């Protein structure tokens, strides 16, 4: 199956005044099929948003990025190539991206106006889209402040749909919402992907939501994808120690009073990445050679891949050994 | 034994352009010494205003009624001066964004020792010694060096640890933590939750953890109060509330969470959205969103009643009562 969106060896530098360039993404790989949801997870600052923006062409990047068979040429926000309309981004804060003084319907219908429709026609079609995302029909003639956070995110999604995208990169689209609103917006995104046979990269720091909705999951650490694979397998038997650390840190609302497992240390400064495996200073399973050898992302069996010396190319993912070193003194 | 904090019938009116509106409406709860008490609920349910009322830090022109007896004295009837003496000294606060509780321009040392010297009358070197101990307690690597640094030099998780150290400087009996881990990664959150859990055990510190995340409360809280529309929907021991909820709102919050075993099932949101300030419906505030509502729910205001020992729910029809 050919990929809808494919990125390999992508690197992104941020140029900073008075300091050397910062490589926020450093050789990351990603691939997404039509009708598929790919979850992209990792700690804050590991480069999820940067990679997301690079693959939709909003940031200049080195490496190979192809959408629907065509190379992505980053042209900046205002001058995107016409073929790129099929690739759209949804952001975390819908309020920031909506104009407070224009009717919601006009903002959603902008895309149709550009396509030559009359204002009335654009407004009518915007109304249809707003209903599709679960808002009342009269929403088109109201202003953004009249809606809750979850509803505003629906408006932003409706506006994205006006471009009739075949692929959406959603950066923390539900992170600013309450649990219940999160659930309904997540359901909406899943329905849209299935119904319109789109692809979606779903960037989130909430692993439990990703586990529930993503077909495949990619885990980023310090500018790289360190593990990727079918979501259920990746969760039940993580191949990379970092993946396991992330999973064990998620608290469960089961009433059992179990303290989640801490991963000590911070994500290192991307300007000064550690030698060898970038995770080695925090890795409970690190071996001596890990501070020297930088493991590439290799393809294992069953659609999985991982960048860790403990895994071998072409073989099934090996279960990770127990590590109790991080059940610190705080454990009960 | 009396509770450390006893809140009774706390009501908070906030000033709005359309006049005063109720943000907290007759809330009652107790927190024992060394207890971790969780307050949960969707945004706007009045969690933060509850904490602010206890600290005397409500927005301008807000009014309160009811009682909040802490160590035998009513916080709500104290003068501003009396409150200042309690705040920071006996009751401390940690908020969601550590950059608001830490001063950007002052060194960590100044922020840690200022209160100790002022409230506890410690000398410079004594205060400094205690500051080092505190930073070690919250597991800041190299505390000596950290004293000379500024907040911006630390990551979000480290900053929150330092904010907790500052809050602990005068050995308070009660810590109010409003969304203390909401802005943090799960990996870092896990460390903060462990820290709170340890501090309560080592220091008999009482902690009120305010959060919309039931997973967080499941990890650390002894008892949980679920708020809706400024009132208590349900309150009880952690395990009862999370595994045998009796209020349909609590059930709804739990059902909206991703299933712990994953799987392709769709998430189950609660229909509708929480009421805004001043628009809390009559009767049971949850009735427009409740799948179990009966006609009485629209008119009768329910009060929390015991459904099991120590476990109260404000839902007279009690539709979840028969479900094991
Ligand atoms: N405009 C910028 N200029 C310089 N550095 C930046 C810029 N934007 C991001 N960075 C840096 O690049 C790295 C990756 O940032 P990015 O925002 O992609 O992370 P993220 O994984 O999306 O994190 P989060 O979960 O906090 O959103 C970080 O070290 C960040 O500080
Ligand atoms: N400074 C303020 N002025 C007016 N209304 C406020 C203010 N702060 C909060 N509110 C309102 O009070 C209600 C309760 O808010 P809050 O206690 O912050 O809720 P929570 O912490 O549970 O999200 C909400 O309706 C909120 O919009
Ligand atoms: S390569 Fe070594 S340090 Fe890196 S994740 Fe694997 S075991 Fe840990
Ligand atoms: S009192 Fe009525 S509306 Fe309120 S939660 Fe119970 S059943 Fe639902
Ligand atoms: Mg981001
Ligand atoms: Mg709040």
XYZ file of C-alpha atoms and ligand atoms in Angstrom:
732
model
C 0.000 0.000 0.000
C 1.445 3.348 -0.940
C 1.550 5.975 1.754
C -0.610 9.090 1.680
C 1.973 11.038 3.628
C 5.535 9.894 3.922
C 8.468 11.555 5.625
C 11.941 10.172 5.929
C 15.054 11.647 7.461
C 13.320 14.926 8.163
C 15.342 17.573 9.964
C 14.250 21.037 10.989
C 16.482 23.815 12.268
C 15.292 26.876 14.120
C 17.575 29.819 13.468
C 18.076 31.897 16.553
C 19.631 35.295 16.825
C 22.956 35.214 18.643
C 22.956 31.436 19.099
C 23.716 28.472 16.902
C 20.779 26.978 15.009
C 18.687 24.576 17.041
C 17.943 21.238 15.430
C 14.446 20.551 16.827
C 13.815 17.581 14.546
C 16.781 15.459 13.562
C 16.191 12.688 11.073
C 12.583 11.750 11.881
C 10.567 9.203 9.865
C 6.808 8.974 9.516
C 4.323 7.316 7.229
C 0.562 7.520 7.034
C -1.910 5.620 4.864
C -5.321 6.763 3.656
C -8.061 6.111 6.221
C -5.463 5.752 8.953
C -4.951 7.613 12.223
C -1.363 7.923 13.344
C -0.822 9.063 16.922
C 2.337 11.094 17.532
C 3.376 11.176 21.190
C 6.335 12.219 23.305
C 7.257 14.630 26.068
C 7.059 18.370 25.708
C 9.801 19.819 23.544
C 10.660 16.601 21.748
C 9.641 18.080 18.401
C 6.099 16.841 17.719
C 4.716 20.200 16.642
C 7.820 21.012 14.656
C 7.595 17.735 12.755
C 3.857 18.235 12.248
C 4.365 21.692 10.792
C 7.229 20.496 8.627
C 5.224 17.691 7.029
C 2.424 20.062 6.006
C 4.976 22.435 4.515
C 4.655 25.203 7.100
C 8.326 24.987 8.024
C 11.361 24.517 5.817
C 12.813 21.054 6.376
C 15.606 18.865 5.097
C 14.886 15.274 4.131
C 12.147 13.725 2.026
C 8.465 14.520 2.528
C 5.855 13.325 0.029
C 2.125 13.883 0.067
C -0.013 11.881 -2.342
C 3.098 11.106 -4.378
C 4.240 14.725 -4.687
C 7.164 16.277 -2.875
C 6.247 18.909 -0.306
C 7.796 22.271 -0.990
C 7.628 24.514 2.018
C 6.431 27.896 0.875
C 5.404 29.396 4.173
C 1.928 29.973 5.458
C 0.655 32.391 2.821
C 1.896 30.929 -0.413
C 1.090 27.270 -0.404
C 0.975 25.413 -3.682
C -2.590 24.673 -4.862
C -2.067 20.897 -4.654
C -1.330 21.305 -0.967
C -4.898 22.239 -0.069
C -5.523 18.561 0.501
C -3.129 18.672 3.432
C -4.439 20.715 6.361
C -3.493 21.428 9.929
C -5.696 21.790 13.039
C -4.208 23.595 16.040
C -4.595 23.342 19.788
C -6.071 26.747 20.484
C -9.059 27.307 18.209
C -9.750 30.735 19.659
C -6.437 32.108 18.506
C -7.131 31.058 14.940
C -10.677 32.452 14.724
C -11.486 36.102 14.063
C -13.639 37.346 16.974
C -15.455 39.921 14.825
C -16.611 37.789 11.909
C -19.520 35.397 11.742
C -18.461 31.832 12.217
C -20.153 30.860 8.940
C -18.176 33.428 6.970
C -14.912 32.133 8.414
C -15.782 28.537 7.670
C -16.944 29.497 4.175
C -13.810 31.470 3.226
C -12.527 28.490 1.315
C -15.657 28.384 -0.843
C -15.464 32.121 -1.533
C -11.906 31.639 -2.784
C -13.261 28.880 -4.999
C -15.647 31.375 -6.631
C -18.885 30.770 -4.695
C -21.178 33.689 -3.778
C -21.320 34.763 -0.130
C -24.803 33.262 0.207
C -23.700 29.974 -1.267
C -20.548 29.933 0.888
C -22.627 30.598 3.999
C -25.057 27.825 3.113
C -22.303 25.296 2.599
C -20.568 26.466 5.787
C -23.851 25.828 7.598
C -23.833 22.259 6.294
C -20.286 21.732 7.503
C -21.110 23.183 10.912
C -24.002 20.754 11.208
C -21.693 17.955 10.147
C -19.371 18.718 13.049
C -22.288 18.697 15.452
C -23.179 22.367 15.808
C -26.664 23.869 15.417
C -27.506 25.243 11.954
C -27.759 28.809 13.266
C -24.119 28.642 14.400
C -23.108 30.139 11.046
C -24.619 33.496 12.012
C -22.964 33.734 15.421
C -19.572 34.917 16.691
C -16.777 32.717 18.091
C -17.127 33.995 21.691
C -20.657 32.588 21.829
C -19.249 29.061 21.823
C -17.521 26.854 24.384
C -13.960 25.614 23.895
C -15.131 22.290 22.508
C -17.518 23.995 20.108
C -14.799 26.359 18.910
C -12.611 23.394 18.138
C -15.499 21.982 16.090
C -15.674 25.292 14.211
C -11.949 25.118 13.487
C -12.413 21.561 12.239
C -15.335 22.619 10.015
C -13.147 25.334 8.532
C -10.440 22.800 7.817
C -12.969 20.524 6.117
C -14.008 23.313 3.745
C -10.689 22.746 1.973
C -11.775 19.122 1.383
C -8.504 17.743 2.714
C -7.413 14.157 2.242
C -5.004 14.465 5.148
C -5.128 16.360 8.427
C -2.318 17.005 10.863
C -3.981 17.833 14.189
C -1.644 19.317 16.798
C -3.056 18.731 20.299
C -6.581 19.361 18.991
C -8.274 18.337 22.236
C -5.660 19.209 24.861
C -7.329 22.433 25.930
C -10.705 20.743 26.518
C -12.449 19.011 29.418
C -12.522 15.218 29.413
C -16.071 15.065 28.144
C -15.491 17.629 25.374
C -12.252 15.792 24.538
C -14.197 12.614 24.027
C -16.718 14.209 21.708
C -14.164 16.083 19.581
C -11.984 12.954 19.362
C -15.004 10.938 18.241
C -15.779 13.556 15.617
C -12.242 13.405 14.200
C -12.339 9.602 14.081
C -15.718 9.635 12.301
C -14.482 12.155 9.747
C -11.352 10.168 8.974
C -13.358 6.991 8.452
C -16.193 8.602 6.530
C -14.089 10.772 4.226
C -11.278 8.214 3.968
C -8.721 10.790 5.011
C -5.486 10.258 6.875
C -4.803 11.957 10.184
C -1.691 12.583 12.231
C -2.974 13.112 15.757
C -0.358 14.862 17.899
C -1.018 14.533 21.596
C 0.678 14.277 24.935
C -2.361 12.346 26.220
C -1.350 8.767 25.652
C -4.624 7.229 26.722
C -6.579 9.089 24.050
C -4.027 8.080 21.436
C -4.296 4.502 22.555
C -8.021 4.606 22.059
C -8.209 6.257 18.648
C -4.920 5.740 16.778
C -4.418 2.789 14.437
C -0.676 3.274 14.660
C 1.441 5.230 17.091
C 4.804 6.917 16.653
C 6.831 7.886 19.714
C 9.229 10.822 19.491
C 12.181 11.537 21.689
C 14.453 14.534 21.259
C 13.803 15.161 17.577
C 13.530 11.545 16.406
C 10.904 8.866 16.069
C 12.204 6.118 18.361
C 9.365 3.646 17.984
C 6.397 3.187 15.670
C 3.885 0.429 15.188
C 0.287 -0.736 15.495
C -1.101 0.946 18.603
C -2.299 -2.128 20.480
C 0.976 -4.046 20.035
C 3.076 -1.026 20.902
C 1.110 -0.624 24.136
C 1.005 -4.227 25.194
C 4.679 -4.864 24.461
C 6.646 -1.672 23.904
C 9.921 -2.257 22.057
C 11.666 0.925 23.195
C 12.377 1.681 26.875
C 11.157 5.247 26.371
C 7.793 4.028 25.103
C 7.443 1.868 28.153
C 8.366 4.747 30.457
C 5.692 6.945 28.899
C 3.048 4.253 29.220
C 3.836 3.472 32.854
C 3.580 7.136 33.794
C -0.100 7.370 32.812
C -2.336 7.270 35.889
C -5.514 5.194 35.646
C -8.826 6.308 37.074
C -9.511 2.857 38.511
C -9.637 3.921 42.139
C -6.793 1.570 43.064
C -4.502 4.260 44.464
C -1.522 3.157 42.397
C 1.163 5.798 41.964
C 2.352 6.071 38.359
C 5.994 5.346 37.585
C 8.289 8.339 37.354
C 10.810 8.804 34.568
C 13.535 10.850 36.247
C 15.372 13.579 34.448
C 14.281 15.964 31.738
C 14.282 15.931 27.969
C 17.799 17.210 27.238
C 18.373 20.481 25.444
C 18.135 19.679 21.715
C 21.034 22.083 21.141
C 23.249 19.641 23.055
C 21.906 16.130 22.529
C 23.605 13.334 24.486
C 26.132 11.172 22.668
C 25.157 7.741 21.405
C 21.536 6.845 22.042
C 19.846 10.102 22.956
C 17.811 8.391 25.629
C 20.739 6.764 27.388
C 21.083 9.210 30.333
C 17.505 8.375 31.377
C 17.264 4.789 30.182
C 16.862 2.154 32.896
C 18.131 -0.547 30.506
C 21.110 1.340 29.081
C 24.223 -0.689 28.335
C 27.769 0.635 28.251
C 27.780 0.904 24.457
C 24.606 3.033 24.506
C 26.551 6.182 25.342
C 28.625 5.624 22.196
C 26.394 4.048 19.518
C 23.414 5.902 18.116
C 20.851 3.230 17.142
C 18.944 3.935 13.895
C 15.209 3.298 13.567
C 15.045 -0.231 12.141
C 12.083 -2.173 10.825
C 11.189 -5.141 12.998
C 8.433 -7.627 12.211
C 4.651 -7.027 12.129
C 4.752 -3.414 11.013
C 6.806 -2.317 13.981
C 10.016 -0.352 14.131
C 12.287 0.816 16.921
C 15.589 2.605 17.489
C 17.190 0.650 20.317
C 20.140 -1.703 20.565
C 17.872 -4.226 22.294
C 15.880 -4.775 19.089
C 17.081 -6.439 15.895
C 16.065 -5.573 12.343
C 13.714 -8.087 10.753
C 12.936 -9.852 14.033
C 9.791 -9.628 16.147
C 9.909 -7.013 18.906
C 11.693 -8.464 21.944
C 10.004 -7.951 25.294
C 11.902 -5.523 27.502
C 13.462 -6.757 30.726
C 11.907 -5.574 33.991
C 13.395 -2.471 35.430
C 12.684 -1.614 39.014
C 15.320 1.081 39.259
C 12.762 3.795 38.666
C 10.265 2.721 41.294
C 11.905 5.281 43.544
C 11.714 5.723 47.289
C 8.329 7.313 46.906
C 6.599 4.031 46.182
C 4.131 2.882 48.798
C -10.821 14.113 66.370
C -11.820 17.315 64.642
C -10.851 17.876 61.033
C -8.017 20.235 60.157
C -10.284 22.092 57.751
C -14.061 22.111 57.965
C -15.880 23.879 55.176
C -19.561 24.356 55.790
C -22.068 25.753 53.346
C -19.440 27.801 51.495
C -21.030 30.129 48.972
C -19.116 32.501 46.707
C -20.671 35.305 44.664
C -18.557 36.905 41.978
C -19.194 40.403 40.691
C -20.206 40.457 37.031
C -21.559 43.211 34.812
C -25.025 41.785 35.393
C -24.622 41.764 39.151
C -23.382 39.143 41.601
C -23.426 35.539 40.394
C -22.912 32.396 42.415
C -19.720 30.453 41.536
C -19.791 28.173 44.590
C -23.151 27.265 46.077
C -23.356 25.737 49.538
C -20.273 23.524 49.446
C -19.340 21.481 52.533
C -16.382 19.174 53.092
C -13.755 18.268 55.669
C -10.061 17.584 55.315
C -8.192 15.692 58.016
C -4.578 16.172 59.007
C -2.327 14.182 56.644
C -5.177 13.541 54.243
C -5.100 14.048 50.487
C -8.494 15.362 49.494
C -9.336 15.610 45.793
C -11.765 18.032 44.172
C -12.787 17.115 40.635
C -15.172 18.529 38.031
C -15.260 20.080 34.571
C -13.919 23.572 34.041
C -16.137 26.241 35.560
C -17.495 23.971 38.271
C -16.066 26.256 40.983
C -12.943 24.368 42.022
C -10.524 27.289 41.799
C -12.946 29.743 43.398
C -13.275 27.342 46.340
C -9.517 27.419 46.887
C -9.366 31.182 46.428
C -12.136 31.671 48.985
C -10.158 29.690 51.562
C -7.071 31.805 50.946
C -8.915 35.108 50.896
C -7.718 35.658 47.331
C -11.048 35.962 45.515
C -11.372 38.490 42.694
C -12.313 42.038 43.599
C -15.836 42.591 44.978
C -16.524 38.892 45.496
C -18.578 37.936 48.561
C -18.713 34.746 50.598
C -20.971 33.153 53.159
C -20.719 30.016 55.245
C -17.763 28.870 57.285
C -14.297 27.470 56.684
C -12.862 26.526 60.042
C -9.137 25.854 59.909
C -7.280 24.971 63.124
C -10.272 26.204 65.065
C -10.626 29.607 63.370
C -13.008 30.673 60.607
C -11.002 31.782 57.562
C -14.023 33.514 56.036
C -14.450 35.942 58.919
C -10.779 36.824 59.334
C -9.459 40.287 58.573
C -7.098 40.728 55.651
C -4.239 41.005 58.119
C -5.107 37.838 59.985
C -5.408 36.016 56.664
C -2.001 37.159 55.553
C -0.560 35.615 58.687
C -2.194 32.280 57.880
C -1.406 32.311 54.192
C 2.020 30.957 53.387
C 2.518 30.116 57.058
C -0.226 27.591 57.884
C -1.898 27.214 54.479
C 0.115 27.306 51.279
C -0.844 27.230 47.644
C 0.560 25.723 44.462
C -1.047 26.638 41.162
C -1.143 25.187 37.668
C 1.482 27.471 36.253
C 4.608 27.542 38.407
C 5.788 30.665 36.621
C 2.996 32.583 38.341
C 3.935 31.356 41.805
C 7.665 31.918 41.288
C 9.110 35.354 40.759
C 11.102 35.580 37.512
C 13.633 38.123 38.772
C 14.368 36.833 42.268
C 16.804 34.024 42.978
C 15.425 30.729 44.214
C 17.235 31.390 47.492
C 15.450 34.687 48.083
C 12.068 33.145 47.334
C 12.668 30.210 49.639
C 14.165 32.094 52.564
C 12.078 35.293 52.507
C 9.067 33.637 54.161
C 11.162 31.667 56.620
C 12.924 34.766 57.811
C 9.747 36.808 57.954
C 7.350 34.217 59.393
C 9.712 32.013 61.375
C 12.269 34.643 62.351
C 15.200 32.563 61.117
C 18.620 34.088 60.511
C 20.224 34.150 57.109
C 22.420 31.075 57.327
C 19.816 29.044 59.182
C 17.250 29.865 56.513
C 19.731 28.998 53.814
C 20.402 25.618 55.375
C 16.698 24.869 55.479
C 16.290 25.992 51.894
C 18.891 23.462 50.805
C 17.072 20.747 52.746
C 13.764 21.692 51.143
C 15.186 21.563 47.633
C 16.628 18.165 48.424
C 13.223 17.060 49.735
C 11.562 17.917 46.418
C 14.502 16.210 44.645
C 16.183 19.116 42.942
C 19.625 17.894 41.928
C 22.452 20.005 43.336
C 20.366 22.201 45.695
C 23.295 24.442 46.646
C 23.731 25.520 43.080
C 19.987 25.800 42.482
C 19.719 28.444 45.213
C 21.600 30.950 43.088
C 19.573 30.273 39.953
C 16.369 31.876 38.656
C 13.086 30.157 37.823
C 13.579 30.436 34.056
C 16.653 28.239 34.253
C 14.565 25.200 35.209
C 12.222 22.988 33.207
C 8.484 23.034 33.899
C 8.624 20.004 36.159
C 11.572 21.378 38.138
C 9.830 24.735 38.480
C 6.759 23.031 39.919
C 8.970 21.181 42.402
C 10.584 24.457 43.423
C 7.146 26.066 43.758
C 6.208 23.223 46.096
C 9.417 23.769 48.071
C 8.546 27.471 48.419
C 5.038 26.519 49.537
C 6.506 24.187 52.167
C 9.036 26.712 53.474
C 7.080 27.598 56.623
C 5.873 24.070 57.294
C 2.216 24.654 56.492
C -0.368 22.160 57.706
C -2.426 22.443 54.546
C -1.388 22.684 50.910
C -3.929 23.784 48.302
C -2.767 22.471 44.927
C -4.870 23.763 42.021
C -4.205 21.696 38.890
C -0.591 21.178 40.028
C 0.299 18.794 37.191
C -2.048 19.861 34.389
C 0.691 21.683 32.494
C 3.235 18.898 32.894
C 4.172 15.771 30.966
C 2.895 12.492 32.424
C 6.453 11.456 33.188
C 6.962 14.598 35.261
C 3.443 14.460 36.693
C 4.240 11.031 38.081
C 7.165 12.537 40.026
C 5.044 15.359 41.478
C 2.280 12.943 42.527
C 4.848 10.756 44.258
C 6.246 13.818 45.967
C 2.828 14.905 47.308
C 2.168 11.384 48.465
C 5.481 11.245 50.301
C 5.095 14.695 51.914
C 1.780 13.724 53.363
C 3.285 10.599 54.880
C 6.470 12.265 56.170
C 5.020 15.552 57.367
C 1.363 14.761 57.988
C 0.731 17.501 55.473
C -2.910 17.766 54.393
C -3.277 18.379 50.665
C -6.289 19.496 48.671
C -5.642 18.465 45.075
C -7.878 20.241 42.597
C -7.962 18.753 39.123
C -10.244 17.762 36.275
C -8.172 14.581 35.859
C -9.705 11.628 37.691
C -6.585 9.575 36.943
C -4.542 11.962 39.086
C -6.978 11.641 41.977
C -7.073 7.891 41.585
C -3.305 7.868 42.147
C -3.085 10.044 45.267
C -6.413 11.061 46.814
C -7.833 9.435 49.934
C -11.236 10.999 49.406
C -12.746 12.725 46.387
C -15.374 15.425 46.005
C -16.927 15.754 42.538
C -18.290 19.264 41.933
C -20.868 20.378 39.405
C -22.296 23.874 38.992
C -20.643 25.056 42.205
C -22.108 22.230 44.317
C -21.116 18.805 45.541
C -22.409 16.077 43.263
C -20.724 13.291 45.170
C -18.115 12.912 47.890
C -16.544 9.830 49.419
C -13.526 7.541 49.663
C -11.475 7.322 46.453
C -12.310 3.732 45.748
C -16.045 4.121 46.276
C -16.333 7.225 44.113
C -14.233 5.844 41.263
C -15.376 2.228 41.233
C -18.951 2.551 42.558
C -20.007 6.098 41.703
C -23.548 6.902 42.793
C -23.995 10.198 40.970
C -24.750 10.105 37.221
C -22.332 13.003 36.669
C -19.417 11.049 38.162
C -20.431 8.040 36.073
C -20.456 10.303 32.998
C -16.984 11.686 33.728
C -15.603 8.169 34.134
C -17.307 6.905 30.977
C -15.877 9.806 28.971
C -12.324 8.659 29.729
C -10.495 6.481 27.251
C -11.010 2.871 28.164
C -8.000 1.603 30.156
C -7.651 -1.411 27.906
C -7.855 0.650 24.730
C -9.770 -0.915 21.890
C -11.682 0.591 19.027
C -14.870 1.521 20.905
C -15.857 5.163 20.519
C -15.375 7.447 23.504
C -18.551 8.305 25.392
C -18.878 12.014 26.089
C -21.493 13.519 28.399
C -23.990 15.294 26.126
C -24.144 19.083 26.367
C -21.733 21.267 28.256
C -21.420 22.550 31.829
C -23.394 25.690 32.756
C -21.699 29.077 32.690
C -21.571 31.422 35.637
C -25.071 32.502 36.687
C -26.754 30.001 34.369
C -26.900 26.973 36.641
C -30.299 25.329 36.086
C -32.939 25.035 38.830
C -33.397 21.758 40.631
C -30.539 19.341 40.070
C -27.920 21.403 38.178
C -27.025 18.356 36.083
C -30.569 17.577 34.912
C -30.319 18.934 31.327
C -27.440 16.517 30.656
C -28.593 13.567 32.739
C -29.924 10.432 31.093
C -31.672 9.384 34.323
C -33.521 12.624 35.049
C -37.116 12.352 36.306
C -39.574 15.295 36.446
C -38.674 16.133 40.065
C -35.064 16.707 39.048
C -36.092 19.905 37.302
C -37.555 21.476 40.413
C -36.178 19.839 43.557
C -32.733 20.929 44.655
C -30.935 17.792 45.829
C -28.559 17.816 48.812
C -25.815 15.220 49.310
C -27.072 12.323 51.446
C -25.139 9.301 52.685
C -25.454 6.296 50.406
C -22.792 4.239 52.183
C -20.699 5.045 55.240
C -18.629 8.134 54.385
C -20.008 8.318 50.833
C -22.632 10.923 49.951
C -24.379 11.682 46.665
C -26.772 14.475 45.693
C -29.107 12.448 43.519
C -32.409 11.473 45.158
C -33.572 9.093 42.383
C -30.261 7.225 42.928
C -30.473 5.341 39.616
C -27.018 3.813 40.119
C -27.880 2.554 43.608
C -29.011 -0.890 42.522
C -26.025 -1.443 40.214
C -23.214 -3.417 41.802
N 10.227 29.102 16.935
C 11.164 28.438 17.603
N 12.419 28.936 17.719
C 13.384 28.258 18.385
N 13.207 27.071 18.967
C 11.979 26.514 18.895
C 10.901 27.159 18.215
N 9.800 26.374 18.317
C 10.178 25.276 19.009
N 11.500 25.348 19.361
C 12.265 24.329 20.083
O 12.249 23.144 19.310
C 12.099 21.990 20.125
C 10.855 21.199 19.700
O 9.715 21.981 19.928
P 8.246 21.529 19.551
O 7.344 22.698 19.790
O 8.228 20.931 18.203
O 7.980 20.383 20.630
P 6.656 19.577 20.957
O 7.023 18.137 20.973
O 5.549 19.989 20.070
O 6.375 20.024 22.467
P 4.977 20.296 23.235
O 4.496 18.966 23.689
O 5.412 21.172 24.392
O 4.053 20.992 22.287
C 12.039 22.516 21.558
O 13.327 22.434 22.112
C 11.623 23.961 21.405
O 12.097 24.732 22.487
N -12.413 36.613 38.086
C -13.619 36.119 37.738
N -14.642 36.955 37.444
C -15.853 36.467 37.084
N -16.145 35.152 36.981
C -15.156 34.256 37.252
C -13.848 34.687 37.641
N -13.080 33.585 37.846
C -13.886 32.515 37.608
N -15.134 32.923 37.256
C -16.287 32.061 36.970
O -16.629 31.352 38.156
C -17.027 30.026 37.864
C -16.165 29.033 38.641
O -14.826 29.184 38.210
P -13.605 28.349 38.730
O -13.688 28.225 40.206
O -12.378 28.985 38.164
O -13.868 26.929 38.073
P -12.875 25.671 37.944
O -11.643 25.953 38.720
O -13.696 24.555 38.506
O -12.644 25.514 36.494
C -16.923 29.873 36.345
O -18.200 30.086 35.791
C -15.975 30.975 35.949
O -16.223 31.406 34.625
S 19.805 1.981 22.860
Fe 20.445 1.660 24.973
S 20.051 3.604 26.008
Fe 18.972 3.649 24.056
S 16.925 2.980 24.573
Fe 18.038 1.153 23.908
S 18.880 0.292 25.803
Fe 18.223 2.369 26.289
S -30.956 14.231 40.608
Fe -31.944 13.646 38.703
S -30.932 14.904 37.137
Fe -29.688 15.009 38.972
S -28.182 13.429 38.651
Fe -29.831 12.487 39.825
S -31.178 11.599 38.286
Fe -29.829 12.994 37.219
Mg 3.661 21.029 20.486
Mg -9.634 26.113 37.859
